[in-house]
mmCIF file of C-alpha atoms in Angstrom:
data_model
loop_
_atom_site.group_PDB
_atom_site.id
_atom_site.type_symbol
_atom_site.label_atom_id
_atom_site.label_comp_id
_atom_site.label_asym_id
_atom_site.label_seq_id
_atom_site.Cartn_x
_atom_site.Cartn_y
_atom_site.Cartn_z
ATOM 1 C CA MET A 1 36.418 28.925 11.772
ATOM 2 C CA ASN A 2 37.347 30.311 15.407
ATOM 3 C CA GLU A 3 35.774 27.646 18.767
ATOM 4 C CA ASP A 4 32.982 29.096 19.003
ATOM 5 C CA GLU A 5 31.827 28.888 15.078
ATOM 6 C CA ALA A 6 32.939 25.339 15.242
ATOM 7 C CA PHE A 7 31.252 24.706 18.876
ATOM 8 C CA LEU A 8 27.541 26.293 17.064
ATOM 9 C CA ALA A 9 28.464 24.375 13.953
ATOM 10 C CA GLU A 10 28.483 20.937 16.224
ATOM 11 C CA GLN A 11 25.563 22.117 18.359
ATOM 12 C CA ALA A 12 23.634 22.579 14.980
ATOM 13 C CA GLU A 13 24.324 19.559 13.401
ATOM 14 C CA ALA A 14 23.506 17.331 16.997
ATOM 15 C CA ASP A 15 20.425 19.439 17.086
ATOM 16 C CA ALA A 16 19.097 18.300 12.938
ATOM 17 C CA GLU A 17 20.411 15.119 13.734
ATOM 18 C CA ARG A 18 17.889 14.520 16.634
ATOM 19 C CA VAL A 19 14.817 16.442 14.876
ATOM 20 C CA ARG A 20 15.315 14.001 12.311
ATOM 21 C CA GLN A 21 15.707 11.139 14.406
ATOM 22 C CA GLU A 22 12.056 12.806 16.305
ATOM 23 C CA VAL A 23 10.059 13.595 12.895
ATOM 24 C CA GLU A 24 11.242 9.734 12.058
ATOM 25 C CA SER A 25 9.342 8.088 15.117
ATOM 26 C CA ALA A 26 6.824 10.547 15.119
ATOM 27 C CA ALA A 27 6.006 8.989 11.456
ATOM 28 C CA ALA A 28 6.680 6.059 12.704
ATOM 29 C CA ASP A 29 3.331 6.147 14.908
ATOM 30 C CA PRO A 30 0.234 3.909 14.008
ATOM 31 C CA ALA A 31 -1.945 6.649 15.160
ATOM 32 C CA ALA A 32 -0.575 9.688 12.355
ATOM 33 C CA GLN A 33 0.075 6.665 9.617
ATOM 34 C CA GLU A 34 -3.803 5.966 10.074
ATOM 35 C CA GLU A 35 -4.533 9.848 9.919
ATOM 36 C CA TRP A 36 -2.444 10.527 7.148
ATOM 37 C CA ILE A 37 -4.394 6.947 5.122
ATOM 38 C CA ARG A 38 -7.565 8.838 5.701
ATOM 39 C CA GLN A 39 -6.221 12.246 4.330
ATOM 40 C CA SER A 40 -4.640 10.499 1.365
ATOM 41 C CA ASN A 41 -8.567 8.566 0.942
ATOM 42 C CA LEU A 42 -9.928 12.099 0.746
ATOM 43 C CA VAL A 43 -7.190 13.490 -1.268
ATOM 44 C CA TYR A 44 -7.562 10.713 -4.180
ATOM 45 C CA GLY A 45 -11.143 10.237 -4.210
ATOM 46 C CA GLY A 46 -11.790 14.141 -4.487
ATOM 47 C CA LEU A 47 -9.192 14.347 -7.491
ATOM 48 C CA ALA A 48 -10.455 11.537 -9.009
ATOM 49 C CA ALA A 49 -14.042 12.404 -8.906
ATOM 50 C CA ALA A 50 -13.104 15.773 -10.038
ATOM 51 C CA GLY A 51 -11.059 14.310 -13.050
ATOM 52 C CA LEU A 52 -14.289 12.343 -14.417
ATOM 53 C CA VAL A 53 -16.736 15.425 -14.111
ATOM 54 C CA VAL A 54 -14.422 17.352 -15.849
ATOM 55 C CA VAL A 55 -13.110 15.380 -18.411
ATOM 56 C CA GLN A 56 -16.628 14.121 -19.065
ATOM 57 C CA PRO A 57 -17.807 17.580 -21.453
ATOM 58 C CA PHE A 58 -14.465 16.642 -23.333
ATOM 59 C CA LEU A 59 -15.770 12.895 -24.643
ATOM 60 C CA SER A 60 -17.991 13.808 -26.806
ATOM 61 C CA GLU A 61 -16.008 17.146 -28.696
ATOM 62 C CA ASP A 62 -14.636 15.745 -32.281
ATOM 63 C CA ARG A 63 -11.915 17.778 -31.852
ATOM 64 C CA LEU A 64 -9.947 19.528 -28.558
ATOM 65 C CA ASP A 65 -7.429 22.746 -28.088
ATOM 66 C CA LEU A 66 -4.171 22.567 -26.355
ATOM 67 C CA ALA A 67 -5.756 23.126 -22.978
ATOM 68 C CA ALA A 68 -8.474 20.944 -23.288
ATOM 69 C CA THR A 69 -6.015 17.765 -24.369
ATOM 70 C CA VAL A 70 -3.331 18.585 -21.757
ATOM 71 C CA CYS A 71 -6.571 18.496 -19.646
ATOM 72 C CA VAL A 72 -7.818 14.895 -20.846
ATOM 73 C CA VAL A 73 -4.089 13.621 -20.467
ATOM 74 C CA ALA A 74 -3.577 14.438 -17.719
ATOM 75 C CA PHE A 75 -6.090 12.508 -16.144
ATOM 76 C CA ALA A 76 -5.533 9.790 -18.093
ATOM 77 C CA VAL A 77 -2.318 9.045 -16.412
ATOM 78 C CA SER A 78 -3.762 10.402 -13.211
ATOM 79 C CA ILE A 79 -7.315 8.683 -13.015
ATOM 80 C CA PRO A 80 -5.784 5.321 -12.823
ATOM 81 C CA LEU A 81 -3.556 5.883 -10.737
ATOM 82 C CA LEU A 82 -5.312 7.893 -8.123
ATOM 83 C CA ALA A 83 -7.739 4.315 -8.356
ATOM 84 C CA ALA A 84 -4.808 2.235 -7.291
ATOM 85 C CA LEU A 85 -3.477 4.478 -4.903
ATOM 86 C CA LEU A 86 -7.727 4.477 -3.509
ATOM 87 C CA VAL A 87 -7.294 0.445 -2.988
ATOM 88 C CA LEU A 88 -4.004 0.266 -1.896
ATOM 89 C CA ASN A 89 -5.043 2.526 0.902
ATOM 90 C CA ARG A 90 -7.641 0.536 1.446
ATOM 91 C CA GLN A 91 -4.706 -2.081 2.611
ATOM 92 C CA GLU A 92 -2.810 -0.384 4.725
ATOM 93 C CA SER A 93 -5.611 1.061 6.501
ATOM 94 C CA PHE A 94 -6.011 -2.926 7.085
ATOM 95 C CA ARG A 95 -2.517 -3.496 8.307
ATOM 96 C CA ARG A 96 -2.696 -0.168 9.500
ATOM 97 C CA ARG A 97 0.686 1.129 8.281
ATOM 98 C CA THR A 98 2.062 3.162 4.921
ATOM 99 C CA SER A 99 3.839 1.631 2.219
ATOM 100 C CA LYS A 100 7.393 2.398 2.359
ATOM 101 C CA SER A 101 7.846 1.408 -1.145
ATOM 102 C CA ALA A 102 9.565 4.008 -3.573
ATOM 103 C CA VAL A 103 6.790 3.022 -6.493
ATOM 104 C CA VAL A 104 4.321 4.099 -4.430
ATOM 105 C CA GLY A 105 5.628 7.869 -3.698
ATOM 106 C CA VAL A 106 6.690 8.141 -7.409
ATOM 107 C CA ALA A 107 3.010 7.214 -8.239
ATOM 108 C CA LYS A 108 1.570 9.674 -5.258
ATOM 109 C CA ALA A 109 3.578 12.476 -6.860
ATOM 110 C CA VAL A 110 2.488 11.711 -10.510
ATOM 111 C CA ALA A 111 -1.109 11.807 -9.686
ATOM 112 C CA GLN A 112 -1.297 14.389 -7.472
ATOM 113 C CA ALA A 113 0.780 16.987 -9.614
ATOM 114 C CA SER A 114 -0.986 15.601 -13.344
ATOM 115 C CA ALA A 115 -4.721 16.134 -11.696
ATOM 116 C CA PHE A 116 -3.416 19.513 -11.154
ATOM 117 C CA VAL A 117 -2.452 19.827 -14.400
ATOM 118 C CA GLY A 118 -5.664 18.978 -15.270
ATOM 119 C CA ILE A 119 -7.905 20.599 -13.474
ATOM 120 C CA THR A 120 -5.274 24.013 -14.290
ATOM 121 C CA ALA A 121 -5.539 23.170 -17.919
ATOM 122 C CA ALA A 122 -9.248 22.981 -17.399
ATOM 123 C CA PHE A 123 -9.595 26.354 -16.530
ATOM 124 C CA TRP A 124 -7.080 27.172 -18.568
ATOM 125 C CA HIS A 125 -9.398 26.251 -21.340
ATOM 126 C CA ILE A 126 -12.815 27.994 -19.917
ATOM 127 C CA SER A 127 -10.474 31.289 -19.035
ATOM 128 C CA LEU A 128 -7.111 31.934 -19.492
ATOM 129 C CA VAL A 129 -7.267 33.989 -16.450
ATOM 130 C CA ALA A 130 -9.265 31.573 -14.463
ATOM 131 C CA GLY A 131 -6.334 28.812 -15.649
ATOM 132 C CA ILE A 132 -3.663 31.664 -14.582
ATOM 133 C CA VAL A 133 -5.279 32.031 -11.255
ATOM 134 C CA PHE A 134 -6.018 28.538 -10.334
ATOM 135 C CA LEU A 135 -2.699 27.871 -10.471
ATOM 136 C CA ALA A 136 -0.882 30.861 -8.480
ATOM 137 C CA MET A 137 -3.487 29.806 -5.965
ATOM 138 C CA GLY A 138 -2.038 25.924 -5.926
ATOM 139 C CA PHE A 139 0.502 27.133 -4.790
ATOM 140 C CA VAL A 140 -0.618 29.629 -1.953
ATOM 141 C CA ALA A 141 -2.682 26.951 -0.458
ATOM 142 C CA VAL A 142 0.205 24.684 -0.874
ATOM 143 C CA GLY A 143 2.076 26.989 1.108
ATOM 144 C CA VAL A 144 -0.986 27.196 3.646
ATOM 145 C CA HIS A 145 -0.937 24.464 4.405
ATOM 146 C CA SER A 146 2.173 23.634 4.796
ATOM 147 C CA SER A 147 2.441 26.298 7.690
ATOM 148 C CA GLY A 148 -0.590 25.704 9.189
ATOM 149 C CA TYR A 149 1.095 21.338 9.088
ATOM 150 C CA VAL A 150 3.741 22.328 10.302
ATOM 151 C CA GLN A 151 2.648 24.637 12.907
ATOM 152 C CA LEU A 152 0.328 21.666 14.611
ATOM 153 C CA GLU A 153 2.973 19.142 14.039
ATOM 154 C CA TYR A 154 6.184 20.508 14.893
ATOM 155 C CA ASP A 155 5.252 23.221 17.070
ATOM 156 C CA SER A 156 7.391 23.992 20.083
ATOM 157 C CA SER A 157 6.378 21.283 22.080
ATOM 158 C CA PHE A 158 7.109 19.010 19.857
ATOM 159 C CA ARG A 159 10.638 17.524 21.139
ATOM 160 C CA SER A 160 9.672 16.653 24.827
ATOM 161 C CA ARG A 161 6.603 15.429 22.759
ATOM 162 C CA PHE A 162 8.783 12.389 21.576
ATOM 163 C CA ARG A 163 11.327 12.096 23.952
ATOM 164 C CA ARG A 164 12.220 8.417 25.334
ATOM 165 C CA GLY A 165 11.173 7.819 28.940
ATOM 166 C CA ARG A 166 8.878 10.837 29.567
ATOM 167 C CA SER A 167 5.260 10.528 30.044
ATOM 168 C CA SER A 168 3.144 13.446 27.894
#
């Protein structure tokens, strides 16, 4: 590695560290945390409600096919976790900060993933094509959301918004 490459590597590492610190600073912003709590309430409430509606027809069935069984089991996992997360969100809202617990992070991931699996399996139960389309569009939707979020939150003015000593 020559001097220019070493300099560029050091510069990139310093830039990455600075961005990491800026992201952490932005994440500590109480207004951002309150918005995340509001969005989480929408997501968790919507997924729990969807689960209750989707599972209802299977309650009176004697036998379930594989897709219906996966749907019911997935929502059996997600609905209690989503309810617990909704209650936790009320406490987070009261305290005006989000929980940093690893257990909560795992619960969020498991609840959302199992709800997604449950909805996918419900569509799959109705139609193989509908299940595949829902699965594919779910991944596209995550990409759309991520792209929009990054564009909104980490645009070109991101660094200047959070530098200490500067007013916006």
